[in-house]
Amino acid sequence: KPFWFKLDCRGLSAEASASPPLNSFMDLTAVRNFVKHRTAGKLDMAVQTMAPDVKWHAVSREIVTSREGVLALWKKQEAEGMRNSQVANWSVVPEYDQANQDGLKYEDDSLRTTYIAKRMLSITTPEGTFEASQTASVKNGVIIRVAVTRSAQRPEPNINPRELCNRFTLLRVAGDDEGATMCLSHDVHWTRFQDESLFTPSKAMSDPHMIGRERVVQLWTEQVAQGLERHPTTVWLPDSGIDLFSREMLLKNPSRTNKVKRVKQYATVKNGFICKIDHANLADTVDD
């Protein structure tokens, strides 16, 4: 057995150590060349590290499915003022990681060119700077999928209003309710969606209109306890009104029904906090 499995009568010996990182076994040429060409601005060469039908999951939740689509996306992002910089090098993640959406089998590739690698980025836009992870799925030395996913970060003073809304969403998805409430004003006005097939409010939550952080957290707690799931489908975008933003999301409760409710959520931002949340029903569908 390799030395890192070496044991003595007390357990792990002093000579034993954690397993070597997967990076030491894998051929990272594909992702390293991608970064080299992308950083140098050689976009045509960067996309050649990818499969013709590569799937790219953008930080904006947009998905493109070709080299040409990726090129167009990059040019659009640059025109909008988005810039990326690497803050942590590529690291190969285990085959069983949830990022393995393509069922890659590392051991099937004797050349060690099949793997999933992740690195950390700092992304700057005109609205501010945030952290994100970039995950690349590589099969036989060719990148077949890339996903750029924002990290959940708590708000900072004087944050851009739209960036505040985006951080609120990420904190909610991550289950950091304390961080999410930091995005809300103390007297936030929250109007919940109404559909008792997905969520049955307690007597205390029977009024769909509530005021204050504590009441909102109580609502979130009840919704989670009943199995309600929220799946954002768009990022926050400016809406028709000063300091008004909106996004779309899907609401589900698989423990109760196969109904899927598509709703639009509106957020009003004042003085650095979300002071009002409203919901509008868009459509009801059924999960297959």
Coordinates of C-alpha atoms in Angstrom, one line a residue:
K1 CA 0.0 0.0 0.0
P2 CA 1.2 3.6 -0.5
F3 CA 3.0 5.1 2.5
W4 CA 0.0 7.3 3.5
F5 CA -1.9 4.1 4.5
K6 CA 0.9 2.9 6.8
L7 CA -0.3 2.2 10.3
D8 CA 1.3 1.2 13.6
C9 CA -0.4 -0.3 16.7
R10 CA -1.6 3.1 17.8
G11 CA -3.2 4.0 14.5
L12 CA -1.6 6.3 12.0
S13 CA 2.2 6.3 12.3
A14 CA 4.3 9.4 12.5
E15 CA 5.4 8.7 8.9
A16 CA 1.8 8.5 7.6
S17 CA 0.1 11.5 6.3
A18 CA -3.1 12.5 4.5
S19 CA -3.5 11.2 1.0
P20 CA -1.6 13.3 -1.6
P21 CA -3.7 15.8 -3.4
L22 CA -5.4 14.5 -6.6
N23 CA -3.6 17.2 -8.5
S24 CA -0.3 15.2 -8.2
F25 CA -1.9 12.4 -10.2
M26 CA -3.9 14.3 -12.8
D27 CA -2.8 15.9 -16.1
L28 CA -4.1 19.5 -15.7
T29 CA -2.8 20.7 -19.1
A30 CA -6.4 21.5 -20.4
V31 CA -7.4 23.8 -17.6
R32 CA -3.9 25.4 -17.3
N33 CA -3.9 26.1 -21.1
F34 CA -7.4 27.5 -20.8
V35 CA -6.3 30.0 -18.1
K36 CA -3.1 30.9 -20.0
H37 CA -4.9 31.8 -23.2
R38 CA -7.9 33.5 -21.4
T39 CA -5.5 35.6 -19.3
A40 CA -3.6 36.6 -22.4
G41 CA -6.8 37.6 -24.2
K42 CA -6.4 34.9 -26.8
L43 CA -10.1 33.9 -26.6
D44 CA -10.1 31.8 -29.8
M45 CA -7.3 29.7 -28.4
A46 CA -8.9 29.5 -25.0
V47 CA -12.1 27.9 -26.4
Q48 CA -10.0 25.4 -28.3
T49 CA -9.4 23.7 -24.9
M50 CA -13.1 22.9 -24.9
A51 CA -15.4 20.5 -26.6
P52 CA -17.4 22.0 -29.5
D53 CA -20.6 21.4 -27.5
V54 CA -19.2 22.6 -24.2
K55 CA -21.7 23.6 -21.6
W56 CA -20.9 26.9 -19.8
H57 CA -22.9 27.9 -16.7
A58 CA -22.3 31.6 -16.3
V59 CA -22.4 33.5 -13.0
S60 CA -25.5 35.2 -14.2
R61 CA -27.3 31.8 -14.4
E62 CA -27.2 31.9 -18.2
I63 CA -26.2 28.7 -19.9
V64 CA -24.5 28.5 -23.3
T65 CA -23.8 25.2 -25.1
S66 CA -21.1 25.8 -27.7
R67 CA -17.7 27.3 -28.2
E68 CA -19.3 30.1 -30.2
G69 CA -21.7 30.7 -27.4
V70 CA -18.9 30.9 -24.9
L71 CA -17.0 33.4 -27.0
A72 CA -20.1 35.6 -27.4
L73 CA -20.7 35.4 -23.6
W74 CA -17.1 36.5 -22.8
K75 CA -17.4 39.4 -25.2
K76 CA -20.7 40.5 -23.7
Q77 CA -19.3 40.3 -20.1
E78 CA -16.2 42.3 -21.1
A79 CA -18.5 44.9 -22.7
E80 CA -20.4 45.1 -19.5
G81 CA -17.2 45.8 -17.5
M82 CA -16.8 42.3 -15.9
R83 CA -13.2 41.3 -15.1
N84 CA -11.9 38.1 -13.5
S85 CA -8.8 37.4 -11.5
Q86 CA -7.6 34.1 -10.0
V87 CA -7.2 34.0 -6.2
A88 CA -6.6 30.2 -5.9
N89 CA -5.1 27.7 -8.3
W90 CA -6.9 24.7 -9.8
S91 CA -7.5 21.8 -7.4
V92 CA -8.9 18.4 -8.5
V93 CA -12.1 17.4 -6.5
P94 CA -13.1 13.8 -5.8
E95 CA -15.1 11.9 -8.4
Y96 CA -18.0 11.6 -6.0
D97 CA -18.3 15.4 -5.6
Q98 CA -21.7 16.9 -6.5
A99 CA -20.0 18.9 -9.2
N100 CA -19.6 15.7 -11.2
Q101 CA -22.8 16.2 -13.3
D102 CA -21.4 14.2 -16.2
G103 CA -20.7 10.9 -14.5
L104 CA -17.0 11.1 -15.1
K105 CA -15.0 8.0 -14.1
Y106 CA -11.4 8.9 -13.2
E107 CA -10.1 5.4 -13.3
D108 CA -11.4 4.8 -16.9
D109 CA -8.7 7.2 -18.2
S110 CA -5.2 5.7 -17.9
L111 CA -3.7 9.0 -19.1
R112 CA -5.2 10.8 -16.1
T113 CA -6.8 13.5 -18.3
T114 CA -10.4 13.0 -16.9
Y115 CA -11.2 14.9 -13.8
I116 CA -13.1 17.8 -12.2
A117 CA -11.0 20.8 -11.1
K118 CA -12.0 23.9 -9.2
R119 CA -10.4 27.3 -8.7
M120 CA -11.4 30.5 -6.9
L121 CA -11.9 33.8 -8.6
S122 CA -12.4 37.4 -7.7
I123 CA -14.9 39.0 -10.1
T124 CA -15.2 42.7 -10.5
T125 CA -18.2 44.5 -12.1
P126 CA -19.3 48.1 -12.2
E127 CA -21.5 47.2 -9.2
G128 CA -18.7 45.8 -7.0
T129 CA -16.4 42.9 -6.5
F130 CA -17.4 39.4 -5.3
E131 CA -15.9 35.9 -4.9
A132 CA -16.8 32.9 -7.1
S133 CA -15.7 29.4 -7.8
Q134 CA -15.1 28.1 -11.3
T135 CA -15.4 24.3 -11.8
A136 CA -14.3 22.6 -15.0
S137 CA -15.2 19.1 -16.0
V138 CA -12.5 17.6 -18.2
K139 CA -12.9 14.3 -20.2
N140 CA -9.9 12.8 -22.0
G141 CA -8.1 16.1 -21.9
V142 CA -11.0 18.3 -23.2
I143 CA -13.1 20.6 -21.1
I144 CA -16.8 19.6 -21.5
R145 CA -18.4 21.7 -18.8
V146 CA -17.6 24.9 -16.9
A147 CA -19.7 26.4 -14.0
V148 CA -19.0 29.7 -12.4
T149 CA -20.8 30.0 -9.1
R150 CA -20.9 32.9 -6.7
S151 CA -19.9 32.4 -3.1
A152 CA -22.2 33.5 -0.3
Q153 CA -20.8 36.7 1.2
R154 CA -22.3 39.0 3.9
P155 CA -23.0 42.6 3.0
E156 CA -20.6 45.4 3.6
P157 CA -21.3 49.1 4.3
N158 CA -22.2 51.3 1.3
I159 CA -22.7 48.2 -0.9
N160 CA -24.3 48.7 -4.4
P161 CA -28.1 48.2 -4.1
R162 CA -28.2 45.4 -6.8
E163 CA -25.2 43.7 -5.3
L164 CA -27.0 43.8 -1.9
C165 CA -29.9 41.9 -3.4
N166 CA -27.6 39.3 -5.0
R167 CA -25.9 38.7 -1.7
F168 CA -29.2 38.4 0.0
T169 CA -30.2 35.6 -2.4
L170 CA -26.9 33.8 -2.0
L171 CA -27.0 33.9 1.8
R172 CA -30.6 32.5 1.7
V173 CA -29.6 29.7 -0.6
A174 CA -26.6 28.9 1.6
G175 CA -28.9 28.7 4.7
D176 CA -27.2 31.7 6.4
D177 CA -30.4 33.4 7.6
E178 CA -28.4 35.6 10.0
G179 CA -26.3 36.9 7.1
A180 CA -29.5 37.3 5.0
T181 CA -31.2 39.4 7.6
M182 CA -28.2 41.8 7.6
C183 CA -29.4 42.8 4.1
L184 CA -32.8 43.8 5.5
S185 CA -33.8 47.0 7.3
H186 CA -35.0 46.5 10.9
D187 CA -38.5 47.5 9.9
V188 CA -38.6 45.6 6.5
H189 CA -42.1 45.2 5.0
W190 CA -42.4 41.7 3.7
T191 CA -45.5 40.4 1.8
R192 CA -45.3 36.6 1.4
F193 CA -46.6 34.5 -1.5
Q194 CA -50.0 32.8 -0.9
D195 CA -50.5 29.2 -1.9
E196 CA -51.5 26.8 0.8
S197 CA -50.7 23.8 -1.3
L198 CA -47.1 24.7 -0.9
F199 CA -47.1 26.4 2.5
T200 CA -49.7 26.6 5.2
P201 CA -48.9 29.5 7.6
S202 CA -49.4 29.2 11.3
K203 CA -51.8 31.5 13.1
A204 CA -49.0 33.9 13.8
M205 CA -48.1 34.1 10.1
S206 CA -51.7 34.1 8.8
D207 CA -51.4 37.8 7.8
P208 CA -49.5 37.8 4.5
H209 CA -48.0 41.2 5.3
M210 CA -45.4 41.4 8.1
I211 CA -43.0 44.0 9.4
G212 CA -39.6 43.5 11.0
R213 CA -36.6 41.2 10.7
E214 CA -37.8 38.9 13.5
R215 CA -41.2 38.2 11.8
V216 CA -39.5 37.5 8.5
V217 CA -37.1 35.0 10.1
Q218 CA -40.0 33.3 11.8
L219 CA -41.7 33.0 8.3
W220 CA -38.5 31.5 6.8
T221 CA -38.3 29.0 9.7
E222 CA -41.9 27.8 9.2
Q223 CA -41.4 27.5 5.4
V224 CA -38.3 25.4 5.8
A225 CA -40.0 23.2 8.5
Q226 CA -42.8 22.5 6.0
G227 CA -40.4 21.5 3.2
L228 CA -40.7 24.6 1.0
E229 CA -37.9 24.9 -1.6
R230 CA -36.9 28.1 -3.4
H231 CA -34.9 27.9 -6.6
P232 CA -33.7 31.2 -8.1
T233 CA -33.8 31.2 -11.9
T234 CA -32.6 34.7 -12.6
V235 CA -30.3 37.3 -11.0
W236 CA -31.7 40.5 -9.7
L237 CA -32.3 43.1 -12.4
P238 CA -33.4 46.8 -12.2
D239 CA -37.2 47.1 -12.5
S240 CA -39.6 50.0 -13.2
G241 CA -38.9 52.2 -10.3
I242 CA -36.2 53.9 -8.3
D243 CA -34.2 51.5 -6.2
L244 CA -36.6 48.6 -7.3
F245 CA -35.2 45.3 -8.4
S246 CA -36.8 42.0 -9.4
R247 CA -35.9 38.4 -10.0
E248 CA -37.7 35.1 -10.8
M249 CA -37.7 31.9 -8.9
L250 CA -39.5 28.5 -8.6
L251 CA -41.2 27.4 -5.4
K252 CA -41.7 23.7 -4.7
N253 CA -42.7 21.5 -1.9
P254 CA -42.1 17.9 -3.0
S255 CA -43.3 16.5 0.3
R256 CA -46.8 17.8 -0.5
T257 CA -47.3 18.3 -4.2
N258 CA -45.7 18.1 -7.6
K259 CA -46.9 21.7 -8.3
V260 CA -44.2 24.2 -9.3
K261 CA -45.0 27.9 -8.8
R262 CA -43.0 30.5 -10.8
V263 CA -43.0 33.8 -9.0
K264 CA -41.5 37.2 -9.4
Q265 CA -39.9 38.7 -6.3
Y266 CA -39.5 42.5 -6.0
A267 CA -37.1 44.2 -3.6
T268 CA -36.9 47.9 -2.8
V269 CA -33.6 49.2 -1.4
K270 CA -33.2 52.3 0.7
N271 CA -30.2 53.6 2.7
G272 CA -28.2 50.4 2.2
F273 CA -30.9 47.9 3.2
I274 CA -33.8 46.0 1.5
C275 CA -36.8 47.7 3.1
K276 CA -39.6 46.0 1.1
I277 CA -40.2 42.6 -0.5
D278 CA -43.2 41.7 -2.6
H279 CA -44.2 38.6 -4.6
A280 CA -46.2 38.2 -7.8
N281 CA -47.4 34.9 -9.2
L282 CA -46.4 34.2 -12.8
A283 CA -47.4 30.6 -13.5
D284 CA -48.1 27.2 -12.0
T285 CA -46.8 24.1 -13.6
V286 CA -46.4 20.4 -12.7
D287 CA -43.1 18.6 -12.1
D288 CA -42.7 15.4 -14.2

